[in-house]
PDB file of C-alpha atoms in Angstrom:
ATOM      1  CA  MET N   1     -52.925 -69.187 -40.075  1.00  0.00           C
ATOM      2  CA  SER N   2     -52.808 -67.940 -43.605  1.00  0.00           C
ATOM      3  CA  ASP N   3     -53.957 -64.350 -42.963  1.00  0.00           C
ATOM      4  CA  PRO N   4     -50.777 -62.216 -42.920  1.00  0.00           C
ATOM      5  CA  SER N   5     -52.463 -59.445 -40.937  1.00  0.00           C
ATOM      6  CA  PHE N   6     -53.513 -61.953 -38.269  1.00  0.00           C
ATOM      7  CA  ILE N   7     -49.978 -63.268 -37.968  1.00  0.00           C
ATOM      8  CA  SER N   8     -48.650 -59.720 -37.708  1.00  0.00           C
ATOM      9  CA  ARG N   9     -51.148 -58.869 -34.958  1.00  0.00           C
ATOM     10  CA  PHE N  10     -50.283 -62.059 -33.074  1.00  0.00           C
ATOM     11  CA  TYR N  11     -46.589 -61.212 -33.083  1.00  0.00           C
ATOM     12  CA  ALA N  12     -47.281 -57.544 -32.265  1.00  0.00           C
ATOM     13  CA  SER N  13     -49.224 -58.711 -29.199  1.00  0.00           C
ATOM     14  CA  LEU N  14     -46.360 -60.956 -28.130  1.00  0.00           C
ATOM     15  CA  GLU N  15     -43.935 -58.059 -28.555  1.00  0.00           C
ATOM     16  CA  ASP N  16     -46.147 -55.861 -26.374  1.00  0.00           C
ATOM     17  CA  TYR N  17     -46.157 -58.536 -23.671  1.00  0.00           C
ATOM     18  CA  LEU N  18     -42.376 -58.917 -23.902  1.00  0.00           C
ATOM     19  CA  GLN N  19     -41.924 -55.171 -23.436  1.00  0.00           C
ATOM     20  CA  GLN N  20     -44.253 -55.234 -20.426  1.00  0.00           C
ATOM     21  CA  LEU N  21     -42.286 -58.170 -19.013  1.00  0.00           C
ATOM     22  CA  GLU N  22     -39.027 -56.290 -19.404  1.00  0.00           C
ATOM     23  CA  GLN N  23     -40.551 -53.235 -17.688  1.00  0.00           C
ATOM     24  CA  ALA N  24     -41.770 -55.414 -14.800  1.00  0.00           C
ATOM     25  CA  ALA N  25     -38.279 -56.900 -14.596  1.00  0.00           C
ATOM     26  CA  LEU N  26     -36.786 -53.430 -14.164  1.00  0.00           C
ATOM     27  CA  THR N  27     -38.966 -52.883 -11.111  1.00  0.00           C
ATOM     28  CA  GLY N  28     -38.479 -56.428  -9.837  1.00  0.00           C
ATOM     29  CA  ASP N  29     -42.207 -57.171  -9.917  1.00  0.00           C
ATOM     30  CA  LEU N  30     -42.177 -60.984  -9.988  1.00  0.00           C
ATOM     31  CA  ALA N  31     -45.968 -61.247  -9.660  1.00  0.00           C
ATOM     32  CA  ALA N  32     -46.471 -59.028 -12.716  1.00  0.00           C
ATOM     33  CA  MET N  33     -43.924 -61.048 -14.696  1.00  0.00           C
ATOM     34  CA  ARG N  34     -45.688 -64.304 -13.857  1.00  0.00           C
ATOM     35  CA  LYS N  35     -49.080 -62.793 -14.730  1.00  0.00           C
ATOM     36  CA  LEU N  36     -47.758 -61.603 -18.088  1.00  0.00           C
ATOM     37  CA  GLY N  37     -46.316 -65.075 -18.677  1.00  0.00           C
ATOM     38  CA  HIS N  38     -49.800 -66.457 -18.051  1.00  0.00           C
ATOM     39  CA  LYS N  39     -51.342 -64.055 -20.580  1.00  0.00           C
ATOM     40  CA  MET N  40     -48.726 -64.941 -23.168  1.00  0.00           C
ATOM     41  CA  LEU N  41     -49.308 -68.633 -22.469  1.00  0.00           C
ATOM     42  CA  GLY N  42     -52.984 -68.336 -23.346  1.00  0.00           C
ATOM     43  CA  LEU N  43     -52.222 -66.511 -26.574  1.00  0.00           C
ATOM     44  CA  CYS N  44     -49.513 -68.985 -27.558  1.00  0.00           C
ATOM     45  CA  GLN N  45     -51.691 -71.991 -26.718  1.00  0.00           C
ATOM     46  CA  LEU N  46     -54.234 -70.714 -29.213  1.00  0.00           C
ATOM     47  CA  PHE N  47     -51.967 -69.431 -31.982  1.00  0.00           C
ATOM     48  CA  GLY N  48     -48.313 -70.089 -31.183  1.00  0.00           C
ATOM     49  CA  THR N  49     -45.826 -72.882 -31.479  1.00  0.00           C
ATOM     50  CA  PRO N  50     -45.197 -75.672 -28.967  1.00  0.00           C
ATOM     51  CA  ALA N  51     -41.840 -74.091 -28.112  1.00  0.00           C
ATOM     52  CA  GLN N  52     -43.528 -70.764 -27.344  1.00  0.00           C
ATOM     53  CA  VAL N  53     -46.082 -72.530 -25.137  1.00  0.00           C
ATOM     54  CA  SER N  54     -43.371 -74.353 -23.219  1.00  0.00           C
ATOM     55  CA  LEU N  55     -41.390 -71.175 -22.586  1.00  0.00           C
ATOM     56  CA  CYS N  56     -44.501 -69.270 -21.475  1.00  0.00           C
ATOM     57  CA  GLU N  57     -45.311 -72.103 -19.063  1.00  0.00           C
ATOM     58  CA  ALA N  58     -41.820 -71.700 -17.610  1.00  0.00           C
ATOM     59  CA  LEU N  59     -42.360 -67.951 -17.220  1.00  0.00           C
ATOM     60  CA  GLU N  60     -45.683 -68.457 -15.496  1.00  0.00           C
ATOM     61  CA  ALA N  61     -44.218 -70.994 -13.065  1.00  0.00           C
ATOM     62  CA  ALA N  62     -40.988 -69.111 -12.322  1.00  0.00           C
ATOM     63  CA  GLU N  63     -40.419 -68.244  -8.704  1.00  0.00           C
ATOM     64  CA  THR N  64     -37.299 -66.102  -9.026  1.00  0.00           C
ATOM     65  CA  TRP N  65     -35.781 -63.556 -11.376  1.00  0.00           C
ATOM     66  CA  ALA N  66     -32.850 -65.940 -11.835  1.00  0.00           C
ATOM     67  CA  VAL N  67     -35.266 -68.379 -13.500  1.00  0.00           C
ATOM     68  CA  ILE N  68     -37.194 -65.766 -15.496  1.00  0.00           C
ATOM     69  CA  LYS N  69     -34.192 -63.987 -17.016  1.00  0.00           C
ATOM     70  CA  PRO N  70     -32.832 -66.856 -19.160  1.00  0.00           C
ATOM     71  CA  VAL N  71     -36.346 -67.971 -20.136  1.00  0.00           C
ATOM     72  CA  LEU N  72     -37.161 -64.444 -21.268  1.00  0.00           C
ATOM     73  CA  ILE N  73     -34.009 -64.279 -23.384  1.00  0.00           C
ATOM     74  CA  ILE N  74     -34.762 -67.630 -25.021  1.00  0.00           C
ATOM     75  CA  LEU N  75     -38.436 -66.726 -25.524  1.00  0.00           C
ATOM     76  CA  ARG N  76     -37.567 -63.450 -27.252  1.00  0.00           C
ATOM     77  CA  ALA N  77     -35.202 -65.299 -29.613  1.00  0.00           C
ATOM     78  CA  GLN N  78     -37.755 -68.063 -30.227  1.00  0.00           C
ATOM     79  CA  ILE N  79     -40.494 -65.566 -31.061  1.00  0.00           C
ATOM     80  CA  ALA N  80     -38.201 -63.656 -33.421  1.00  0.00           C
ATOM     81  CA  SER N  81     -37.251 -66.877 -35.186  1.00  0.00           C
ATOM     82  CA  ASP N  82     -40.840 -68.097 -35.427  1.00  0.00           C
ATOM     83  CA  LYS N  83     -41.998 -64.697 -36.659  1.00  0.00           C
ATOM     84  CA  ASP N  84     -39.364 -64.620 -39.385  1.00  0.00           C
ATOM     85  CA  SER N  85     -40.281 -68.101 -40.595  1.00  0.00           C
ATOM     86  CA  SER N  86     -44.060 -67.591 -40.459  1.00  0.00           C
ATOM     87  CA  ILE N  87     -44.087 -64.218 -42.177  1.00  0.00           C
ATOM     88  CA  GLY N  88     -41.763 -65.559 -44.842  1.00  0.00           C
ATOM     89  CA  GLU N  89     -44.175 -68.377 -45.702  1.00  0.00           C
ATOM     90  CA  PRO N  90     -46.285 -67.971 -48.816  1.00  0.00           C
ATOM     91  CA  ALA N  91     -50.035 -67.571 -48.263  1.00  0.00           C
ATOM     92  CA  ARG N  92     -51.996 -70.792 -48.655  1.00  0.00           C
TER      93      ARG N  92
END
């Protein structure tokens, strides 16, 4: 992925999904959280890192908020870290 605008759009999409996940968490909508995890999984399988894929798989499979909460925290940190390192890379 050497197109900086593509990378920016990818991470903007992930941020949108994270915000939707956090909104679903406020209402306690586990089904919506799992569905959003599934959507993020597809996006990350195509364009993300293995760590992102693994965390999205955990979100999709989660059966309780107690499982989702720590995964969501780790995923947000992972995405921020990956975004910083990928945007900082020189174009190839």
